[in-house]
mmCIF file of C-alpha atoms in Angstrom:
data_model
loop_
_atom_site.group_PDB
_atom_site.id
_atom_site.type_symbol
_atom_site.label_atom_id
_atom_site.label_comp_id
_atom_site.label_asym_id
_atom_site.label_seq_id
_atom_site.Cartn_x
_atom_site.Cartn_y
_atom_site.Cartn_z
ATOM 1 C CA UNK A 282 6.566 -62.819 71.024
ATOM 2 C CA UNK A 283 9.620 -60.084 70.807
ATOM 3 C CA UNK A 284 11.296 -62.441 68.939
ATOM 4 C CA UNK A 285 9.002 -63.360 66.013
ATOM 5 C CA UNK A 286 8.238 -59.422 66.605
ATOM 6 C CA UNK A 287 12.272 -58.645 65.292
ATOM 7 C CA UNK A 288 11.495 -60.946 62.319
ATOM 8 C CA UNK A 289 8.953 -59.608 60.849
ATOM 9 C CA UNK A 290 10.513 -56.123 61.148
ATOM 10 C CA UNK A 291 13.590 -57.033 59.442
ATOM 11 C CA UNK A 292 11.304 -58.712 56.602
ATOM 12 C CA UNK A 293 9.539 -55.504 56.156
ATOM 13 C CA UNK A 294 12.562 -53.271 55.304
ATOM 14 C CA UNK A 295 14.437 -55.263 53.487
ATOM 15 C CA UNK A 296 10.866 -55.945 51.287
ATOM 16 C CA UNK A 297 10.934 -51.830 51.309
ATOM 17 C CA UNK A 298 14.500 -52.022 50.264
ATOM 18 C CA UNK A 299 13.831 -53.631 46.868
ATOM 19 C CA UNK A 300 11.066 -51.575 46.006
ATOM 20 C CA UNK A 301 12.817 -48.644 46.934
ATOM 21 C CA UNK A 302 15.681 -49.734 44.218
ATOM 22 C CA UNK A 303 13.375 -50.816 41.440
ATOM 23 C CA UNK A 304 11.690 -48.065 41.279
ATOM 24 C CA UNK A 305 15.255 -46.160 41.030
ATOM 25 C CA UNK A 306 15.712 -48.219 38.439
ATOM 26 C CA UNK A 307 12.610 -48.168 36.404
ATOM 27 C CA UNK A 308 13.159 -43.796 36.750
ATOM 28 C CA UNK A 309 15.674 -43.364 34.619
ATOM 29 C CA UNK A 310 13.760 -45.933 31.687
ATOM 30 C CA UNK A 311 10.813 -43.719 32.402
ATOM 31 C CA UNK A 312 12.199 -40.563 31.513
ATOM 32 C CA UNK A 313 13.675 -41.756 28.236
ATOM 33 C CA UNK A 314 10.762 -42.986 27.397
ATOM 34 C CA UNK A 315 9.029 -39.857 27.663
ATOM 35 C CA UNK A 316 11.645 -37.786 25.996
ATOM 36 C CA UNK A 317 11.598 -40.036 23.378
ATOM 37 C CA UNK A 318 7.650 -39.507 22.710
ATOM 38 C CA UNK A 319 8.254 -36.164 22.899
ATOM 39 C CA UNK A 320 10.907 -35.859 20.518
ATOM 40 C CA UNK A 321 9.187 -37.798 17.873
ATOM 41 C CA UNK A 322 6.061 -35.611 18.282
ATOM 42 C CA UNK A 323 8.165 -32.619 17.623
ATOM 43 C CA UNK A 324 9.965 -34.216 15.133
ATOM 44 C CA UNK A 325 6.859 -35.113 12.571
ATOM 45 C CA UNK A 326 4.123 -33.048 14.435
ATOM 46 C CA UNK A 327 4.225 -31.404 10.998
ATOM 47 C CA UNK A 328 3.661 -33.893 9.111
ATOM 48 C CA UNK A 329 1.226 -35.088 10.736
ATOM 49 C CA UNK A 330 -0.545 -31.532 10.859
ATOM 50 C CA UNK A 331 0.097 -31.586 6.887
ATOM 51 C CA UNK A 332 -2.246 -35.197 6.731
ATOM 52 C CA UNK A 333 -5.179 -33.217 8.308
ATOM 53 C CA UNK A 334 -4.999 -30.398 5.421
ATOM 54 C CA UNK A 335 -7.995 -31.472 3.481
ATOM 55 C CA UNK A 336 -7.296 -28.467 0.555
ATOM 56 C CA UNK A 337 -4.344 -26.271 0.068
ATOM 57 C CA UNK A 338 -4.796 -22.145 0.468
ATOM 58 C CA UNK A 339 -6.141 -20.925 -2.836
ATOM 59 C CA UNK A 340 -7.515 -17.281 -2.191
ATOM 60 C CA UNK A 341 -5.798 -14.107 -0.278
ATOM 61 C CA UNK A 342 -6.865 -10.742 0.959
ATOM 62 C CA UNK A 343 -4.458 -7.220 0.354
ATOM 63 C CA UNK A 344 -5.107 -5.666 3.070
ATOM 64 C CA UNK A 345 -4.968 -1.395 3.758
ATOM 65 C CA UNK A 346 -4.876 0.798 0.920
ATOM 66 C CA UNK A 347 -1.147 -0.393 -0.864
ATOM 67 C CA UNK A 348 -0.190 2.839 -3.272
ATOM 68 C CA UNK A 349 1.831 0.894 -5.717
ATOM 69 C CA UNK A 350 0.974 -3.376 -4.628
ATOM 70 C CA UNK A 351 -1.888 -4.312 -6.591
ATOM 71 C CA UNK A 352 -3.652 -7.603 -6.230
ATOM 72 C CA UNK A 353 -1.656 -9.009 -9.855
ATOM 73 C CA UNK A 354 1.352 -8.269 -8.472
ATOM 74 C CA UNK A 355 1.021 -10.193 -5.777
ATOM 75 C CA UNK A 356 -0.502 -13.129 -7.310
ATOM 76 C CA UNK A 357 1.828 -13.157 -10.317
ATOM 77 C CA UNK A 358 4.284 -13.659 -7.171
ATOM 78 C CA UNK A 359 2.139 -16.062 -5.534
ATOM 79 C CA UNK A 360 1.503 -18.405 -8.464
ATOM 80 C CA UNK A 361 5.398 -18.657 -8.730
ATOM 81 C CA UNK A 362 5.507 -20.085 -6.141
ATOM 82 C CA UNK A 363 4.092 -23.027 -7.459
ATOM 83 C CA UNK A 364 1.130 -25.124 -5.293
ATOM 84 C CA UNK A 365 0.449 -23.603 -1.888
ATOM 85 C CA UNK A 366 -0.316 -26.523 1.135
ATOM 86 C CA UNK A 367 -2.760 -26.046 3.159
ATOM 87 C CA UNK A 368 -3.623 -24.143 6.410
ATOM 88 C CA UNK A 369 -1.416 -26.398 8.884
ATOM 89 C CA UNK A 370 1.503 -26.922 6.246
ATOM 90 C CA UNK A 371 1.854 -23.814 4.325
ATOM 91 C CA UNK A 372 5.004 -21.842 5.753
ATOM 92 C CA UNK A 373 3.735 -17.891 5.442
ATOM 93 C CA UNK A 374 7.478 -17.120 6.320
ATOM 94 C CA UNK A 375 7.993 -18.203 2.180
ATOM 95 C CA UNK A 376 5.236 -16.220 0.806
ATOM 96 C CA UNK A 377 6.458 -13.378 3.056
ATOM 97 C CA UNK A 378 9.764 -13.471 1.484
ATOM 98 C CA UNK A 379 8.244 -13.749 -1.546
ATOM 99 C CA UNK A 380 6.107 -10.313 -1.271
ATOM 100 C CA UNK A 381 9.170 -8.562 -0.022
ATOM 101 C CA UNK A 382 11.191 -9.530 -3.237
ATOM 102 C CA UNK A 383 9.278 -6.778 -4.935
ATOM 103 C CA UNK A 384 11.566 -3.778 -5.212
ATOM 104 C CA UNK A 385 9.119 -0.895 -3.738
ATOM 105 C CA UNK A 386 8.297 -3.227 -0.369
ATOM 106 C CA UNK A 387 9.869 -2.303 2.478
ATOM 107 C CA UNK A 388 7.908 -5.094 4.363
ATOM 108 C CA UNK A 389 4.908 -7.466 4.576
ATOM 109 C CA UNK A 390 2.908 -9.341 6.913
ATOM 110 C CA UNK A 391 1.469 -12.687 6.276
ATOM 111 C CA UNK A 392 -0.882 -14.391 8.313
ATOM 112 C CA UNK A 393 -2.983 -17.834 7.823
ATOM 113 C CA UNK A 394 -7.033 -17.295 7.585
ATOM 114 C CA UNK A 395 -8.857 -20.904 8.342
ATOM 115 C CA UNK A 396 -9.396 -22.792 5.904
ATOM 116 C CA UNK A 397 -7.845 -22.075 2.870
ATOM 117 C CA UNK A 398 -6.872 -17.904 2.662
ATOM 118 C CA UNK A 399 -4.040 -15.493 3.313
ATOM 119 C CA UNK A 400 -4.034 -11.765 4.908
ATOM 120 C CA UNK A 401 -1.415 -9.615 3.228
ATOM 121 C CA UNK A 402 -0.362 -6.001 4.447
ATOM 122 C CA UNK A 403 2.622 -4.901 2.943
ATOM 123 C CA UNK A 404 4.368 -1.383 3.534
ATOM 124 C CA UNK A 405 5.911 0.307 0.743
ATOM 125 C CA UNK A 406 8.649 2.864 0.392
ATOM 126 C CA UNK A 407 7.241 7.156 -0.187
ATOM 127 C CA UNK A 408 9.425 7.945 -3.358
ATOM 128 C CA UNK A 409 10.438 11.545 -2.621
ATOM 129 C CA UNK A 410 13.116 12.257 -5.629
ATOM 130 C CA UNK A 411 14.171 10.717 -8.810
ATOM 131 C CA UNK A 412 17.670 8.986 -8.442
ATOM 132 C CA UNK A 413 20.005 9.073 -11.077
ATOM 133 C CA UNK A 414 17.268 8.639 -13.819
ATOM 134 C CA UNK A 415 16.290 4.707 -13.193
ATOM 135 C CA UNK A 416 15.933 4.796 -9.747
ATOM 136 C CA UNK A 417 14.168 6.833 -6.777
ATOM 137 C CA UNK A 418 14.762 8.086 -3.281
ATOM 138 C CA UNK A 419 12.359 6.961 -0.351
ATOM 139 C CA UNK A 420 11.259 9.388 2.374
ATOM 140 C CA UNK A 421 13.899 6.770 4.522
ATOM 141 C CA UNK A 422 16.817 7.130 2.619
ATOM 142 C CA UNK A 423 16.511 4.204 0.810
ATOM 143 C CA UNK A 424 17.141 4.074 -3.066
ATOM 144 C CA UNK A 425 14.989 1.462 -4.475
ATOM 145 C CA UNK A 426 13.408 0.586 -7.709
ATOM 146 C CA UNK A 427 9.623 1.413 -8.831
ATOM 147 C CA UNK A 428 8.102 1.196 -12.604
ATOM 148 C CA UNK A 429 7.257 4.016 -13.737
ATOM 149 C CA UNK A 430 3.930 3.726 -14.473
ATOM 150 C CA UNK A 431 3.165 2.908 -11.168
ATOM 151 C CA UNK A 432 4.108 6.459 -10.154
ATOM 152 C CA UNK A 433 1.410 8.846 -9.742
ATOM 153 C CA UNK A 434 3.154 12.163 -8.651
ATOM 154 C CA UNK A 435 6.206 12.750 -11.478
ATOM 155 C CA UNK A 436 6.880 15.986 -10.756
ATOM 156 C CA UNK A 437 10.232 15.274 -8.296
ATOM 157 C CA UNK A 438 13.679 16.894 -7.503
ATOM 158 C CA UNK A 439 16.273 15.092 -9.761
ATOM 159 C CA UNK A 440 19.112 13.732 -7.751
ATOM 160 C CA UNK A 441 22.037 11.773 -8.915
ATOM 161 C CA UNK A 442 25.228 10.266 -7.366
ATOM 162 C CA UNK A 443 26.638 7.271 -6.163
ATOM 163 C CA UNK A 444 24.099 5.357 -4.251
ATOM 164 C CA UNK A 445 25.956 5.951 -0.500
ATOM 165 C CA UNK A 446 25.464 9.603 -1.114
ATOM 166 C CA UNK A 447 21.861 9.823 -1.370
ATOM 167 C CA UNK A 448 21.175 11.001 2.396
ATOM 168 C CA UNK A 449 23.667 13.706 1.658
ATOM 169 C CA UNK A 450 22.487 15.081 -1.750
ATOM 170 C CA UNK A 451 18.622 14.879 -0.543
ATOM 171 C CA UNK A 452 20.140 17.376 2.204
ATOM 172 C CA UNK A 453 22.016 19.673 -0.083
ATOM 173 C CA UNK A 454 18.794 19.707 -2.644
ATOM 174 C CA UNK A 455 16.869 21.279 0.124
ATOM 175 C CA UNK A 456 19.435 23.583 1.359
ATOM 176 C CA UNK A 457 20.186 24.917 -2.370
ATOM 177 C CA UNK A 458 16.444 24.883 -2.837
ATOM 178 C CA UNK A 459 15.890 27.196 -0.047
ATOM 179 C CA UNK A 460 18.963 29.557 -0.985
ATOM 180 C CA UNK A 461 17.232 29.907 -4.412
ATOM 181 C CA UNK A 462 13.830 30.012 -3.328
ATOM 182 C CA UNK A 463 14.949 33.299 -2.017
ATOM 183 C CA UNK A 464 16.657 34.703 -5.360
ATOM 184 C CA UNK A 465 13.351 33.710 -7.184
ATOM 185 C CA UNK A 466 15.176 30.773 -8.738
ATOM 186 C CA UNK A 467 13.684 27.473 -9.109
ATOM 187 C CA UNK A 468 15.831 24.546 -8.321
ATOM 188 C CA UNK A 469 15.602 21.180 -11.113
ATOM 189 C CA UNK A 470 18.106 18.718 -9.904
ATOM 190 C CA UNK A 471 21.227 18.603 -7.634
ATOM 191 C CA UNK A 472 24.107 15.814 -8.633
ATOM 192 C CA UNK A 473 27.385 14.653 -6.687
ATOM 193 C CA UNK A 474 30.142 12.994 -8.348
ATOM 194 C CA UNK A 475 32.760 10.331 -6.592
ATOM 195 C CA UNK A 476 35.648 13.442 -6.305
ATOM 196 C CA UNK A 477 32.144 15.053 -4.507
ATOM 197 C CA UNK A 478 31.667 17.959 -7.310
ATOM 198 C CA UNK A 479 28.406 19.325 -7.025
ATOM 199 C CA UNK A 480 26.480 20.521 -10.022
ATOM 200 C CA UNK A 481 22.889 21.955 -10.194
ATOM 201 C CA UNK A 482 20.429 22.820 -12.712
ATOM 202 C CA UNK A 483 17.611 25.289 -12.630
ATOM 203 C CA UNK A 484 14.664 25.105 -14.421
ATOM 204 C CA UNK A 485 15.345 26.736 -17.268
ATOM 205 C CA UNK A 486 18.172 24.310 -17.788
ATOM 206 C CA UNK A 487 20.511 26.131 -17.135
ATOM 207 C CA UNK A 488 23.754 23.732 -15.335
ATOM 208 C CA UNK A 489 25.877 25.541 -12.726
ATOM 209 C CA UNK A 490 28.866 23.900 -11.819
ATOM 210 C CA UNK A 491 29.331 24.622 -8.505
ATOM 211 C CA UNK A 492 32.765 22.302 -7.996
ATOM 212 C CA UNK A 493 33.390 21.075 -4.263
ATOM 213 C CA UNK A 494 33.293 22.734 -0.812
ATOM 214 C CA UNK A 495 31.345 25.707 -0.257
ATOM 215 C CA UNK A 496 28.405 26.474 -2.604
ATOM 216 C CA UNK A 497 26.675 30.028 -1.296
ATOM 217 C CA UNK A 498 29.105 32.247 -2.123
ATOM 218 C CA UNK A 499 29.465 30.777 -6.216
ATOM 219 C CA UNK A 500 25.257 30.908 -6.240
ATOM 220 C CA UNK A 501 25.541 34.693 -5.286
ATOM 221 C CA UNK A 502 28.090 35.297 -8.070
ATOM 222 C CA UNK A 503 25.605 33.699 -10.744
ATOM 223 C CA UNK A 504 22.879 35.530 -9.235
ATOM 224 C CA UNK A 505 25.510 38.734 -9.213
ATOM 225 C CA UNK A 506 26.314 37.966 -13.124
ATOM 226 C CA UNK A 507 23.617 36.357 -14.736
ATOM 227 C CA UNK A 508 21.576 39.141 -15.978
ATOM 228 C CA UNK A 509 24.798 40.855 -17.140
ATOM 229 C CA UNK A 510 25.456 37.527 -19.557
ATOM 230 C CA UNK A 511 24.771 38.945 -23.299
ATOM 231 C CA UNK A 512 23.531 35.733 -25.180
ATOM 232 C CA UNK A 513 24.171 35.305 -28.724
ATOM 233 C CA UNK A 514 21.552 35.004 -31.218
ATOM 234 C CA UNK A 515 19.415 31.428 -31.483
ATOM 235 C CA UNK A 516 21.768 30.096 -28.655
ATOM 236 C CA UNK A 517 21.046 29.697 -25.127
ATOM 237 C CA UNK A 518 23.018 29.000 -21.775
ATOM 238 C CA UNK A 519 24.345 26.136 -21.406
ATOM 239 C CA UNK A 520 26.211 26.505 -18.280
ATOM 240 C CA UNK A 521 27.791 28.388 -15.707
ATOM 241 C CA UNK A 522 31.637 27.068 -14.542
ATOM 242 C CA UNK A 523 31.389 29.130 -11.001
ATOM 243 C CA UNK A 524 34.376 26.707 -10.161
ATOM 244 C CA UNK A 525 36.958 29.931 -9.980
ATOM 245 C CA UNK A 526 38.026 32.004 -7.026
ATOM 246 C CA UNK A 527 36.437 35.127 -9.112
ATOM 247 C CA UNK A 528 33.839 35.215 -12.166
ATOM 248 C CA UNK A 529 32.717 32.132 -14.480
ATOM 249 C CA UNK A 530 32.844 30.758 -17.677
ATOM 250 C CA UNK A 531 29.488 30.866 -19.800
ATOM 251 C CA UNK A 532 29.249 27.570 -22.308
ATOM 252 C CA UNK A 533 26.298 28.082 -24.435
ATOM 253 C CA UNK A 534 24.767 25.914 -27.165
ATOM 254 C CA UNK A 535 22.613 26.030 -30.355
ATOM 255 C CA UNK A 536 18.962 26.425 -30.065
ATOM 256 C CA UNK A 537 16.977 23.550 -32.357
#
């Protein structure tokens, strides 16, 4: 009996043996095979998400209270796009970009609405200041582009220089504003030119060229001078060259 007892044994684990190595065998097949169900769901889960669109998106919703975005404006864009696809297939990204093309958008946010219909919020640059005549000046710094008869409040400082001095002259318009506010002078517009000359004009249009560093000390002498100027008959000022170490030179031009 211990004999046939061995036998049996041996038979046993060598039986275990072979299943232990097929299965190490059949492992490695196993996971291949799954990664290679999974990578050709992720490769046309897409498409096949695209099959199940029974209509493409075909309506959209502006959302909030957009100052300048109307709803043409965004469907003008929209329809440029050519053919939307539907809910599963339509990439928002796209029609995102598409929104933010518009000059006065500093950003939008797209979202999918089941079945067939986009949610739109887009936020817009504040124009605070008119930038050299074709342009203006957001609240953020930013010079960007707006039609003009989508502007509702016109009456705006007047800046002007080259584009990477607009944080700079927005701070020297309210500075010289300020200064003048106090010497019951009203400010118009402030300009900056690449040598960094600063001129200014009041409201009465009269130009004060105020030339580079310091400016206080040349708006006192105006202030100091200007009722002393004697103006000649149907002419007015046309500016004030403050640009010397002592007094100005008066340019003045025909009234029409």
């Amino acid at each position: 009996m211990a004999v046939i007892k061995r036998k049996n044994t041996v038979k046993k684990a060598r039986t275990h043996d072979f299943k232990a190595r097929s299965l190490i065998q059949v492992k490695p097949l196993l996971v291949l095979l799954c990664v290679g169900i999974l990578y050709y769901a992720y490769s046309n889960w897409q498409n096949w998400l695209e099959k199940l669109d029974d209509k493409p998106i075909s309506s959209f919703a502006l959302l909030g209270t957009p100052k300048f975005t109307t709803n043409a404006d965004v469907r003008d864009l929209i329809i440029k796009m050519g053919d939307l696809k539907g809910f599963f297939g339509q990439d928002v990204d796209k029609v995102r970009e598409q929104i933010q093309s518009m000059p006065w958008v500093k950003g939008a946010v797209v979202r999918k609405i089941w079945p067939d219909r986009l949610s739109i919020f887009v936020s817009e640059y504040t124009p605070i200041a008119y930038w050299n005549d074709d342009r203006f000046l957001s609240s953020d710094g930013v010079v960007f582009k707006l039609p003009l008869e989508k502007l509702k409040q016109k009456d705006m400082p007047r800046l002007f220089g080259p584009d990477y001095q607009s944080a700079v002259v927005w701070d020297a318009w309210n500075k010289i504003f300020n200064e003048l506010k106090t010497k019951n002078l009203n400010l118009k517009s402030v300009a900056i030119d690449e040598r960094g000359s600063w001129d200014i004009t009041l409201d009465n249009d009269i130009t004060l060229k105020l030339g580079r560093g310091e400016w206080k000390s040349k708006i006192d002498r105006f202030v100091t001078i200007y009722p002393q100027i004697e103006v000649p008959e149907n002419k007015r000022i046309n500016y004030v060259d403050l640009r010397y170490k002592v007094g100005a030179a008066v340019n003045f031009i025909e009234i029409n």
